[in-house]
Amino acid sequence: KGKRAFIAGVADDNGYGWAIAKALAAAGAEILVGTWVPALNIFESSLRRGKFDESRVLPDGSLMEITKVYPLDAVFDNPQDVPEDIKANKRYAGSSNWTVQEVAETVKNDFGSIDILVHSLANGPEVTKPLLETSRKGYLAALSASSYSYISLLKHFLPIINPGGSSVSLTYIASERIIPGYGGGMSSAKAALESDTRVLAFEAGRKHRVRINTISAGPLRSRAAKAIGFIDMMIDYSIANAPLQKELSAEEVGNAAAFLASPLASAITGAVIYVDNGLHAMGVGV
Ligand code: NAD
């Protein structure tokens, strides 16, 4: 029987979420995506108008189908959490049921269950500020959007993930090595996400027989990465210094995610898997 995947964090065809959706679709999975509410209109209209058709082509020549796009804001767990100014915001008021709990409920009502949960989202309002200049508010916002969002998604989706299912998130080596420029508490948020991957692997494994892993991905020119401001430098650095001297493609990360979600990875859980052309293994630049 085909598997069903929910991928949180797809709002265009440039990021890791899109590439993971494609790799899962190529492997025969049904694709549901969660799209950040403020980006929903443009994503859906671009999809409808065929703007992504070239990027939807799968290896067999068919086009990836997205069965349903769910509006999602992963910093809110339920309607009681949503402050008045957000409720009144035009972009938010135009959609409904976009808190994590409501999205999980809607997916349950629509499809009953899923097999694969992907978290491919992050946000750090002060990412361009050094950690020493980061405010408490900015730091906590980075952790809320980039780390707790995963705990919340998993907590609400776990009851509808079929036993034997799997979940994967995306992390970055700035969690464990100094990457100047990845600021605002984003390095801290990735460290939390990786630690949580281990603890959640234990809890979800024991309780639901679900595997939890995270992919530490190399640099990709996504929308989020461009906002940080140093992505071209990081790509050049990787090509110059990594064991494999080539630009990393989003597809390579997508393929690794599809592997981790598949029975081929049935004994892998609680792991940080590097998909970075080997850059993490270097001790010095060369
Ligand atoms: P991206 O812009 O494609 O994805 C980030 C997504 O997060 C966007 O679609 C955005 O709309 C969404 N988002 C932000 N706040 C949200 C919220 N509150 N609720 C729901 N969605 C929200 O960029 P990407 O680089 O592909 O990022 C995907 C993941 O990959 C992130 O976790 C990122 O940290 C990680 N990553 C990226 C790189 C890189 O170089 N691009 C490297 C390592 C890890």
XYZ file of C-alpha atoms and ligand atoms in Angstrom:
330
model
C 0.000 0.000 0.000
C 1.237 3.496 -0.790
C 2.434 5.699 2.021
C 1.136 9.140 2.884
C 3.464 11.998 3.847
C 2.820 15.365 5.468
C 5.600 17.858 4.764
C 5.551 21.036 6.853
C 7.467 23.979 5.389
C 6.849 24.104 1.647
C 6.098 27.531 0.158
C 8.004 27.474 -3.144
C 10.025 25.089 -5.317
C 13.479 26.184 -4.092
C 13.740 24.752 -0.596
C 14.468 21.399 0.969
C 10.772 20.762 1.703
C 9.893 20.783 -1.999
C 12.801 18.470 -2.838
C 11.787 16.060 -0.075
C 8.199 16.086 -1.349
C 9.470 15.212 -4.816
C 11.698 12.372 -3.620
C 8.833 10.918 -1.594
C 6.430 11.305 -4.530
C 8.950 9.597 -6.825
C 9.006 6.694 -4.356
C 5.210 6.442 -4.600
C 4.036 8.392 -1.561
C 0.943 10.579 -1.494
C 1.940 14.166 -0.707
C 0.281 16.593 1.701
C 2.025 19.864 2.524
C 1.764 22.459 5.269
C 2.416 26.005 4.042
C 3.080 29.020 6.254
C -0.112 31.102 6.304
C 1.438 34.365 5.012
C 2.900 32.463 2.033
C -0.198 30.394 1.281
C -1.901 32.542 -1.366
C 1.130 33.012 -3.532
C 2.111 29.331 -3.244
C -1.344 28.050 -4.152
C -1.836 30.482 -7.019
C 1.631 29.703 -8.402
C 0.847 25.991 -8.229
C -2.492 26.525 -9.955
C -1.028 28.738 -12.678
C 1.608 26.118 -13.505
C 4.562 28.167 -12.301
C 6.077 25.086 -10.655
C 5.276 22.630 -13.445
C 8.898 22.324 -14.580
C 9.985 21.595 -11.023
C 7.159 19.099 -10.577
C 8.618 16.673 -13.118
C 9.523 13.336 -11.515
C 12.178 10.904 -12.829
C 9.482 8.878 -14.674
C 8.294 12.015 -16.504
C 5.047 12.391 -14.565
C 4.278 15.502 -12.478
C 4.287 15.426 -8.686
C 0.746 15.762 -7.397
C 0.142 17.546 -4.107
C -3.103 16.084 -2.823
C -3.776 18.957 -0.436
C -2.117 22.133 0.806
C -2.845 22.957 4.462
C -2.306 26.452 5.840
C -0.043 26.161 8.895
C 1.614 28.398 11.434
C 3.768 26.166 13.572
C 4.351 28.753 16.299
C 0.750 28.360 17.453
C -0.425 25.085 18.989
C -4.158 25.823 19.203
C -6.601 28.713 18.676
C -6.291 29.853 22.320
C -2.598 30.627 21.637
C -3.283 33.056 18.804
C -2.997 36.729 19.782
C -5.602 39.254 18.619
C -3.322 41.096 16.178
C -2.628 37.851 14.286
C -6.315 36.892 14.302
C -7.141 40.302 12.826
C -4.338 40.143 10.233
C -5.867 39.927 6.765
C -3.665 37.091 5.579
C -4.482 34.982 8.628
C -8.174 35.850 8.743
C -8.509 34.589 5.156
C -7.598 31.036 6.228
C -8.796 28.810 9.026
C -7.648 25.838 11.094
C -3.960 26.618 10.716
C -2.713 26.004 14.275
C -0.771 22.787 14.739
C -3.534 21.013 16.622
C -6.156 22.005 14.051
C -3.997 20.945 11.105
C -3.434 17.516 12.665
C -7.188 17.209 13.293
C -7.999 18.232 9.731
C -5.511 15.738 8.274
C -7.053 13.066 10.495
C -10.553 13.924 9.270
C -9.409 14.031 5.648
C -7.218 10.925 5.516
C -7.280 9.089 8.853
C -3.543 8.555 9.106
C -0.115 9.304 7.678
C 3.154 7.355 7.523
C 5.740 10.092 7.163
C 6.026 13.489 8.888
C 8.593 15.991 7.627
C 9.572 19.218 9.395
C 11.351 21.536 6.969
C 10.817 24.926 8.534
C 12.730 27.435 10.572
C 12.500 31.098 11.408
C 14.721 33.397 13.418
C 13.690 37.063 13.309
C 17.168 38.160 14.481
C 19.185 35.631 12.446
C 21.448 38.351 11.056
C 22.433 39.515 14.577
C 25.329 37.932 16.474
C 24.259 35.892 19.490
C 25.691 38.538 21.819
C 23.334 41.098 20.294
C 20.276 38.875 20.200
C 17.314 39.910 22.335
C 15.511 37.493 24.628
C 12.440 37.883 22.437
C 14.356 37.105 19.240
C 16.081 34.113 20.808
C 12.845 32.627 22.102
C 11.138 33.283 18.751
C 13.895 31.324 16.978
C 13.456 28.407 19.383
C 9.663 28.579 19.103
C 9.544 28.538 15.295
C 12.522 26.261 14.671
C 12.648 23.797 17.594
C 9.433 23.676 19.617
C 7.501 23.673 16.339
C 8.875 20.174 15.781
C 7.894 18.930 19.238
C 4.421 20.362 18.710
C 3.990 18.877 15.236
C 5.153 15.455 16.390
C 3.003 15.567 19.520
C -0.142 16.355 17.543
C 0.553 14.067 14.579
C 1.951 11.064 16.469
C -1.503 9.587 17.238
C -2.198 9.443 13.477
C 1.245 8.229 12.335
C 0.969 4.531 11.553
C 3.284 2.251 13.592
C 6.488 1.713 11.621
C 6.235 5.287 10.384
C 9.002 7.812 10.382
C 9.683 11.494 10.846
C 12.551 13.684 9.740
C 13.600 17.296 10.277
C 16.340 19.508 8.838
C 19.226 20.849 10.870
C 22.484 22.697 10.273
C 26.033 22.186 11.555
C 25.995 25.624 13.217
C 24.486 23.678 16.151
C 27.854 22.088 16.943
C 30.527 24.209 15.218
C 30.947 27.972 15.082
C 29.372 29.422 11.927
C 29.672 33.201 12.246
C 26.642 34.841 10.656
C 24.106 32.151 11.667
C 22.861 34.244 14.552
C 19.765 35.269 16.427
C 19.746 32.037 18.413
C 19.382 29.924 15.269
C 22.522 27.964 16.215
C 20.934 27.327 19.616
C 17.643 26.344 17.963
C 19.405 23.708 15.834
C 21.259 22.370 18.892
C 17.898 21.965 20.633
C 16.381 20.303 17.564
C 19.214 17.749 17.438
C 19.022 16.969 21.138
C 15.243 16.679 20.913
C 15.674 14.260 17.985
C 17.307 11.796 20.390
C 14.796 12.169 23.207
C 11.812 12.129 20.843
C 13.230 9.032 19.107
C 13.088 7.269 22.479
C 9.599 8.449 23.348
C 8.043 7.955 19.896
C 9.876 4.668 19.379
C 8.719 3.151 22.636
C 5.185 4.484 22.455
C 4.330 4.315 18.754
C 7.167 2.440 16.974
C 7.889 5.623 14.997
C 11.468 6.578 13.996
C 12.798 10.139 14.391
C 15.884 11.451 12.592
C 17.298 14.766 11.475
C 19.319 15.598 8.374
C 22.196 18.017 8.843
C 22.131 19.551 5.388
C 24.789 21.555 3.605
C 24.122 25.018 2.180
C 21.296 25.543 -0.354
C 20.190 28.819 -1.948
C 16.619 28.642 -0.566
C 14.415 31.599 0.236
C 15.159 31.235 3.959
C 18.905 30.945 3.369
C 19.000 34.024 1.147
C 17.435 35.989 4.005
C 20.416 35.113 6.213
C 22.706 36.852 3.735
C 25.813 34.643 3.539
C 24.558 31.685 1.534
C 26.725 32.232 -1.577
C 29.813 32.399 0.619
C 28.834 29.178 2.387
C 28.277 27.394 -0.926
C 31.662 28.565 -2.220
C 33.309 27.548 1.053
C 31.822 24.080 0.834
C 32.888 23.553 -2.772
C 36.413 24.676 -1.886
C 36.777 22.656 1.314
C 34.443 19.620 1.394
C 35.640 16.104 0.495
C 33.168 16.150 -2.434
C 33.832 19.309 -4.445
C 30.440 19.939 -6.011
C 27.433 22.088 -5.269
C 24.921 20.271 -3.080
C 21.544 19.824 -4.756
C 18.260 19.874 -2.870
C 17.494 16.564 -4.591
C 20.369 14.879 -2.721
C 18.801 15.900 0.586
C 15.379 14.817 -0.712
C 16.756 11.380 -1.561
C 18.300 10.996 1.904
C 14.973 11.946 3.487
C 13.170 9.369 1.329
C 15.694 6.738 2.415
C 15.216 7.627 6.094
C 11.449 7.423 5.663
C 11.664 4.034 3.979
C 11.963 0.495 5.399
C 15.595 0.537 4.174
C 16.267 2.659 7.279
C 14.199 0.517 9.654
C 16.899 0.445 12.372
C 17.907 4.107 12.114
C 16.416 6.411 14.728
C 17.653 9.224 16.952
C 20.343 10.065 14.396
C 21.806 13.212 12.909
C 22.578 12.237 9.299
C 24.951 14.540 7.415
C 24.035 15.292 3.810
C 26.662 17.933 3.144
C 29.250 16.531 0.710
C 31.219 15.534 3.830
C 32.041 19.077 4.953
C 31.244 18.210 8.592
C 34.195 15.826 8.702
C 36.809 18.461 7.891
C 38.904 19.915 10.690
C 40.509 22.737 8.712
C 39.847 24.605 5.484
C 42.182 23.610 2.659
P 12.659 27.411 2.828
O 12.473 28.868 2.798
O 12.338 26.636 1.606
O 11.855 26.715 4.011
C 11.540 27.321 5.233
C 10.029 27.302 5.319
O 9.609 27.576 6.647
C 9.362 28.343 4.422
O 8.485 27.685 3.537
C 8.592 29.209 5.418
O 7.388 29.668 4.878
C 8.372 28.221 6.539
N 8.024 28.802 7.843
C 8.664 29.794 8.508
N 8.037 30.040 9.680
C 6.973 29.180 9.745
C 5.938 28.959 10.701
N 5.858 29.667 11.823
N 5.016 28.001 10.432
C 5.085 27.279 9.301
N 6.040 27.440 8.368
C 6.971 28.389 8.585
O 14.189 27.203 3.247
P 15.072 25.904 3.527
O 16.462 26.436 3.618
O 14.783 24.814 2.573
O 14.636 25.479 4.998
C 14.085 24.229 5.336
C 14.832 23.637 6.523
O 16.173 23.322 6.108
C 14.976 24.581 7.706
O 14.839 23.858 8.912
C 16.395 25.074 7.567
O 16.953 25.533 8.780
C 17.058 23.805 7.090
N 18.423 23.959 6.517
C 18.637 24.797 5.456
C 19.926 24.933 4.945
C 20.193 25.846 3.767
O 21.354 26.156 3.472
N 19.177 26.288 3.034
C 20.986 24.203 5.491
C 20.728 23.344 6.560
C 19.439 23.232 7.072
